[in-house]
PDB file of C-alpha atoms in Angstrom:
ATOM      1  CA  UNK A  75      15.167   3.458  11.361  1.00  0.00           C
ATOM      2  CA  UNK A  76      12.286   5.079  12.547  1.00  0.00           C
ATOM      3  CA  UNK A  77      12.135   8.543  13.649  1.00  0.00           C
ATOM      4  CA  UNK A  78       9.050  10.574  15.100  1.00  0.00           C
ATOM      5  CA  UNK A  79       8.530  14.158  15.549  1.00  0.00           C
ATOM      6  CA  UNK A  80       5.418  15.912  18.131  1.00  0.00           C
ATOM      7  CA  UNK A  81       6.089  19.349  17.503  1.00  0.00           C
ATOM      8  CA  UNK A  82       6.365  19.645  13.198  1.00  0.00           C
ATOM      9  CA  UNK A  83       9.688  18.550  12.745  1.00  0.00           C
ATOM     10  CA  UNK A  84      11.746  20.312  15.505  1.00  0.00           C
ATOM     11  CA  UNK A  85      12.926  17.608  17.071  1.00  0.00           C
ATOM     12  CA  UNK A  86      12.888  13.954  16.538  1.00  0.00           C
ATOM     13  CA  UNK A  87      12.985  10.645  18.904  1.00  0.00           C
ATOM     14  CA  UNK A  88      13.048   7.174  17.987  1.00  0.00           C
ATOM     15  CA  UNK A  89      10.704   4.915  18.951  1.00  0.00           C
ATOM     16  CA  UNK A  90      11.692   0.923  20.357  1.00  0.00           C
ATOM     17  CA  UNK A  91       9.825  -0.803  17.235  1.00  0.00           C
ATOM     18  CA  UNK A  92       9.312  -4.454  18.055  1.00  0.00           C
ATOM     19  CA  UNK A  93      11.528  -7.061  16.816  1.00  0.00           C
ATOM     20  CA  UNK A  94       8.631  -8.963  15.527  1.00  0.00           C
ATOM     21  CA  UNK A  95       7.739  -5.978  13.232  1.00  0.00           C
ATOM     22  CA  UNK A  96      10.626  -6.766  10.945  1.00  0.00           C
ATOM     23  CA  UNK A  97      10.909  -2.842   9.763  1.00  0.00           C
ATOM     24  CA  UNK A  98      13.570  -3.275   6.801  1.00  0.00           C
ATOM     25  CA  UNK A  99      11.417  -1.996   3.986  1.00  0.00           C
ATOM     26  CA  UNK A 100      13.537  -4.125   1.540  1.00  0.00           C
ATOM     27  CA  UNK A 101       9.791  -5.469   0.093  1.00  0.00           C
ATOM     28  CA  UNK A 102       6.604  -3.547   0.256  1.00  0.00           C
ATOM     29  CA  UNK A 103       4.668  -1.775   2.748  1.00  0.00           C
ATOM     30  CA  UNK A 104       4.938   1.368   4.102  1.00  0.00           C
ATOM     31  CA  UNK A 105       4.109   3.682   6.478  1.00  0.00           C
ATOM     32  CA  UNK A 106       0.068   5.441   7.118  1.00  0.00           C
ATOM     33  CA  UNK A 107      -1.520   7.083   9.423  1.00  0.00           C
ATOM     34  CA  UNK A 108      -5.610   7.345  10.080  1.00  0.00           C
ATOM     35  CA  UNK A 109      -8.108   7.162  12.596  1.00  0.00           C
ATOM     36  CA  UNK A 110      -5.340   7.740  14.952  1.00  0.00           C
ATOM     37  CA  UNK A 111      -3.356   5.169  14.680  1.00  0.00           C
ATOM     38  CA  UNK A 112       0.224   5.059  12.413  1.00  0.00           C
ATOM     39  CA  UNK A 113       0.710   1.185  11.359  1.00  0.00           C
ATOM     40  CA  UNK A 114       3.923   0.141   9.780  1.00  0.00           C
ATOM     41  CA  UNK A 115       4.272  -2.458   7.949  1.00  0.00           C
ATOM     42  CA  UNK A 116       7.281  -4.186   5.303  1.00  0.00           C
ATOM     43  CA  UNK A 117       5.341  -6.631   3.552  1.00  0.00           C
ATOM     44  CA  UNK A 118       5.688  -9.313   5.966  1.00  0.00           C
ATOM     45  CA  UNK A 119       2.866 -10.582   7.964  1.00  0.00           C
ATOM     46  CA  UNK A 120       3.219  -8.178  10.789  1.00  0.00           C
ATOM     47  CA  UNK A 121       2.292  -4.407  11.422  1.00  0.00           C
ATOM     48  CA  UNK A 122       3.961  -2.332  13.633  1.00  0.00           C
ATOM     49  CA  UNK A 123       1.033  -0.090  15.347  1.00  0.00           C
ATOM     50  CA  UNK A 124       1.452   3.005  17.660  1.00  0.00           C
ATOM     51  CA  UNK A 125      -1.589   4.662  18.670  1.00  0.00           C
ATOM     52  CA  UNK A 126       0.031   7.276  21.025  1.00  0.00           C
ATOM     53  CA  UNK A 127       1.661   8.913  18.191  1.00  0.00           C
ATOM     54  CA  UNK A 128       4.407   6.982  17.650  1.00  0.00           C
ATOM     55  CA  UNK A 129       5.625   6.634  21.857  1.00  0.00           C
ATOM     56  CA  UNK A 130       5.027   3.236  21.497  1.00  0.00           C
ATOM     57  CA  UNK A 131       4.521   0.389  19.096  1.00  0.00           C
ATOM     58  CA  UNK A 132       2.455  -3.027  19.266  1.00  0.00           C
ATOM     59  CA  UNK A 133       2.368  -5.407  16.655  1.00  0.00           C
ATOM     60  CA  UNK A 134      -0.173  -6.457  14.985  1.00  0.00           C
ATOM     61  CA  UNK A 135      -1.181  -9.757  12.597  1.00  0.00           C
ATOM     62  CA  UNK A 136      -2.239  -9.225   9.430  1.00  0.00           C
ATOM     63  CA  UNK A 137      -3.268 -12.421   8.678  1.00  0.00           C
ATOM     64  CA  UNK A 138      -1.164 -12.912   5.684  1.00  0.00           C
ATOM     65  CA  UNK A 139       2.066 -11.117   3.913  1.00  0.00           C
ATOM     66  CA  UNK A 140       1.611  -8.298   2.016  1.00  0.00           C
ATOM     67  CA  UNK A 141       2.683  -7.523  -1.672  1.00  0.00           C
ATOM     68  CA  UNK A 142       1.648  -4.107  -2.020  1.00  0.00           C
ATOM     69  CA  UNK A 143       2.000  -0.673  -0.014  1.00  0.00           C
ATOM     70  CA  UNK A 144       0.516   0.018   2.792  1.00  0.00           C
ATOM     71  CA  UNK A 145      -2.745   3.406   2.382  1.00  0.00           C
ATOM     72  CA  UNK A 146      -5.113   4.909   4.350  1.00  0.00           C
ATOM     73  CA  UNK A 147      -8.185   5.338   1.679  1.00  0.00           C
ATOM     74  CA  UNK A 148     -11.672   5.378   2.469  1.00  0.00           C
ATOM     75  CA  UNK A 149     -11.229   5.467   6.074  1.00  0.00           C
ATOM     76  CA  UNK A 150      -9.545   2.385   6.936  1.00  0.00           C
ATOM     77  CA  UNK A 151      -5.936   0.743   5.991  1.00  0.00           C
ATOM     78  CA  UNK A 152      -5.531  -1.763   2.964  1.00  0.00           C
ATOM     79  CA  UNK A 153      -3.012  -3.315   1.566  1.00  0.00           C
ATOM     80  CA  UNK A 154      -2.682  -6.198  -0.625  1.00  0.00           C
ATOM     81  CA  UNK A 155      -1.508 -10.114  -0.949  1.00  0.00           C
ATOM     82  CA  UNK A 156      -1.715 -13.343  -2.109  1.00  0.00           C
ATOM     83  CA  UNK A 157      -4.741 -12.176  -3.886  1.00  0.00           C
ATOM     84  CA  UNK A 158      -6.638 -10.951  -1.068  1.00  0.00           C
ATOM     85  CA  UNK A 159      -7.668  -7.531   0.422  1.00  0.00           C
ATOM     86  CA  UNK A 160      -6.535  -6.767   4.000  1.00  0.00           C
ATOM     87  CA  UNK A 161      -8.377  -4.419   5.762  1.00  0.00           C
ATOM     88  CA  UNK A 162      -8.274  -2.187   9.365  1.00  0.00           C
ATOM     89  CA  UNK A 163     -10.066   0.308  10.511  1.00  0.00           C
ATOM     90  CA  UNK A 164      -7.067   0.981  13.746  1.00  0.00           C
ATOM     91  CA  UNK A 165      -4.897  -0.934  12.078  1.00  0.00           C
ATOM     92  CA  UNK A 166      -4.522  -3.627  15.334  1.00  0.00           C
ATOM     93  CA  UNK A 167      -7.773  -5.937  13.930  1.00  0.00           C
ATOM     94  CA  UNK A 168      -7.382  -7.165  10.150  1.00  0.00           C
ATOM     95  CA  UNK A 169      -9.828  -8.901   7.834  1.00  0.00           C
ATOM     96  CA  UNK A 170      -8.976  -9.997   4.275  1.00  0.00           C
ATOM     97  CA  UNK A 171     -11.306 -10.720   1.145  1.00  0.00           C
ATOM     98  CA  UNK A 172     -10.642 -12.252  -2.001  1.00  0.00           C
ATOM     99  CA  UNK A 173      -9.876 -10.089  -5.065  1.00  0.00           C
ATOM    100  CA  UNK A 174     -11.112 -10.647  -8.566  1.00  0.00           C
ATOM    101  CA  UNK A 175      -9.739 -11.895 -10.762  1.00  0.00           C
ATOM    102  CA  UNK A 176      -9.089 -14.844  -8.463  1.00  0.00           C
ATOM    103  CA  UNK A 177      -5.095 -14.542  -7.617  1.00  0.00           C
ATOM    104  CA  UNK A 178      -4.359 -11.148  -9.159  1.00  0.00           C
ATOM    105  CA  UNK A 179      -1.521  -9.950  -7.137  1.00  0.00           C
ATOM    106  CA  UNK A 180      -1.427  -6.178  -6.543  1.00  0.00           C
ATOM    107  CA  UNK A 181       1.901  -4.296  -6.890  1.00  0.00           C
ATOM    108  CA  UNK A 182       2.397  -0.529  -6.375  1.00  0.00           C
ATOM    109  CA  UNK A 183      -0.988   0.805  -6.167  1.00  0.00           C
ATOM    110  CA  UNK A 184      -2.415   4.454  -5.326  1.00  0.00           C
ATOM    111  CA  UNK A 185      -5.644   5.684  -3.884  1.00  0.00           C
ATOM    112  CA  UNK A 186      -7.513   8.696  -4.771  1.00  0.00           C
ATOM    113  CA  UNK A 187      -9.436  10.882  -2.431  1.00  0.00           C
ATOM    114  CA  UNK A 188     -12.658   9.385  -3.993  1.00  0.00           C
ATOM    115  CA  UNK A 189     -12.017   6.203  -2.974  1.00  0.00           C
ATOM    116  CA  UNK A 190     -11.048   4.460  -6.555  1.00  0.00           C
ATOM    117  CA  UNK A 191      -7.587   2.199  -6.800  1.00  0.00           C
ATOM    118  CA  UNK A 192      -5.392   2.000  -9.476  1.00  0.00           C
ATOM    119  CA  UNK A 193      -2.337  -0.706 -10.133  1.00  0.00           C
ATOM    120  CA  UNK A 194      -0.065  -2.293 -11.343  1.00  0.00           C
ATOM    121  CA  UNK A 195       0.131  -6.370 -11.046  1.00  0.00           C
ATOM    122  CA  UNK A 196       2.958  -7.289  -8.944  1.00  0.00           C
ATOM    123  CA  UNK A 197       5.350 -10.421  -9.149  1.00  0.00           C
ATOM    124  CA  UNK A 198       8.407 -11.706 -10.737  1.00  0.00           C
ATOM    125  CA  UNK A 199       9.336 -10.687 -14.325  1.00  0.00           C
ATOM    126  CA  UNK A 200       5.918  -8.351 -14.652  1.00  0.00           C
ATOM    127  CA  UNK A 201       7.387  -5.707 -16.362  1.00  0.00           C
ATOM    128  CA  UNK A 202       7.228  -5.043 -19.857  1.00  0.00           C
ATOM    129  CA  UNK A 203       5.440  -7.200 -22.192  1.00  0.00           C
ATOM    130  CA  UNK A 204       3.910  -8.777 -19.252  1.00  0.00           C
ATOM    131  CA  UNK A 205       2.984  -5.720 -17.260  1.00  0.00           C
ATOM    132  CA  UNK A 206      -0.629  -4.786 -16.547  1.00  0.00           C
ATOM    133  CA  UNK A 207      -2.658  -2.280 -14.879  1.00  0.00           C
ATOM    134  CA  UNK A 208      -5.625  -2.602 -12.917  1.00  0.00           C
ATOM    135  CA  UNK A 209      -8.094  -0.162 -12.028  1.00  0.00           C
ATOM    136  CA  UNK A 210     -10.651  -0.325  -8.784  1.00  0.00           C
ATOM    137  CA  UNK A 211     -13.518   1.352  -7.457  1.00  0.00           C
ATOM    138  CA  UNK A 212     -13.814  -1.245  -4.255  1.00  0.00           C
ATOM    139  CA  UNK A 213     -10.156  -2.775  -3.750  1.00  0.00           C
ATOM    140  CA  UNK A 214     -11.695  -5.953  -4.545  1.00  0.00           C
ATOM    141  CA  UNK A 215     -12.756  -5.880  -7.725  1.00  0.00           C
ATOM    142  CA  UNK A 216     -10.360  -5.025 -10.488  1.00  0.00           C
ATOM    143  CA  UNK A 217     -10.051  -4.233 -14.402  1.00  0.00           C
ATOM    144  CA  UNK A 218      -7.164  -4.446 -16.819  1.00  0.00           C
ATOM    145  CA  UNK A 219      -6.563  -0.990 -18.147  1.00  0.00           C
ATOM    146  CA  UNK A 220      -6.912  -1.231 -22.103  1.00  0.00           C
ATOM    147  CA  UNK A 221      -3.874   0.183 -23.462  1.00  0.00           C
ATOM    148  CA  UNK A 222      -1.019   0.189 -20.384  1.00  0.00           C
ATOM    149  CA  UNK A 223       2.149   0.048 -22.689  1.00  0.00           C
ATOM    150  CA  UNK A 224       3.993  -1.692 -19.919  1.00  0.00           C
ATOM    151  CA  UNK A 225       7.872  -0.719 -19.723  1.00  0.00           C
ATOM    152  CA  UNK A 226      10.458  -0.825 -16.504  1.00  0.00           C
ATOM    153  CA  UNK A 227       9.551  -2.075 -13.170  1.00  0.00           C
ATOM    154  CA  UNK A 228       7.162   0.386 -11.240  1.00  0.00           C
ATOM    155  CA  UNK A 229       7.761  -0.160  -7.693  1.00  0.00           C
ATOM    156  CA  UNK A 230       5.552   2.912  -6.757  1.00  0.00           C
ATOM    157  CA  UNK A 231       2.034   4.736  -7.073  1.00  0.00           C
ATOM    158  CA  UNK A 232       1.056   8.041  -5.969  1.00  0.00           C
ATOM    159  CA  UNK A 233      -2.557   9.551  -6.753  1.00  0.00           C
ATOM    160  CA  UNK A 234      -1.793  13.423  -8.106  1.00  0.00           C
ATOM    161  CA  UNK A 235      -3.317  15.840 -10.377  1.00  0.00           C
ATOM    162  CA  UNK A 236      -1.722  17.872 -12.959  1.00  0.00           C
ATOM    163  CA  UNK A 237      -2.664  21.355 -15.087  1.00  0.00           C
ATOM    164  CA  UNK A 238      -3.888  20.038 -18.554  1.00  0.00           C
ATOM    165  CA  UNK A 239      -1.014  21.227 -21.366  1.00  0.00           C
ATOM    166  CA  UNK A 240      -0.312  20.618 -25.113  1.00  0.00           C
ATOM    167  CA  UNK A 241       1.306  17.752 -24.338  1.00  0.00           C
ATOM    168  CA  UNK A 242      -1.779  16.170 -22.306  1.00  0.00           C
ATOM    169  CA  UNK A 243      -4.716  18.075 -22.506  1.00  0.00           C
ATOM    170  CA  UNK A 244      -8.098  17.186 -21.669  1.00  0.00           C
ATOM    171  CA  UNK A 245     -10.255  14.700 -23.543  1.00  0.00           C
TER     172      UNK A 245
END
């Protein structure tokens, strides 16, 4: 279900979402909202894109399915799959890219303010001793990150700060 709110949370509609939209969350996706526009999205090949906020919905092809979650970073909406970048600036027109490394599939990834990407590979049985990290400064490019111990499934990223403290202070 999908509920909007135009006056901070006092009251609440719901929207008709299109059937083709698929909105079940049971993969990735998400939900962002830039430039205007809120796009939808569950990891399947469609978005779900209301530029009146949230009134009304279109869908939208994304050109592929998506593995990752859905941001808003840098200005534009990206998500990730099948190794390639998808890209929108109002969410309604995609583009994709190919990532390198050729293939890498990007899991649960976060965005900071800046711009820069970090994540962790997604996929079947990529936890533990086969889970890997991967930072960005362009989405497309990407870098293991030396050291990730690797451990239980992550299945989401969130950019944050925290006050340095004993137990992690700064370098």
């Amino acid at each position: 279900m999908i509920a909007v709110s135009a006056d901070a949370g006092q009251t609440w509609s719901l929207p008709t979402i299109p059937a083709a939209c698929n909105v079940s969350f049971y993969r990735s996706g998400g939900i962002a909202y830039g430039n205007g526009a809120i796009v939808i999205t569950d990891g399947g090949r469609n978005a779900c894109v209301s530029t009146d906020g949230g009134a009304t919905f279109s869908v939208a092809d994304l050109g592929r399915d998506v593995d990752s979650a859905l941001l808003f970073a840098g200005g534009r909406f990206t998500a990730w799959g099948g190794g390639q970048l998808v890209t929108s600036d109002d969410g309604l027109t995609w583009s994709s890219q190919p990532v390198s490394p050729a293939g890498l599939a990007i899991g649960p990834v976060a965005a900071s303010p800046e711009g820069s990407f970090v994540a962790v590979r997604g996929g079947w049985n990529t936890w533990y001793e086969n889970q890997e990290a991967y930072r960005s400064t362009d989405g497309v490019s990407w870098e293991p990150v030396a050291g990730f111990p690797g451990g239980h499934p992550i299945v989401d990223a969130a950019f944050g700060y925290v006050a340095p403290s004993a137990d992690c202070p700064l370098p």
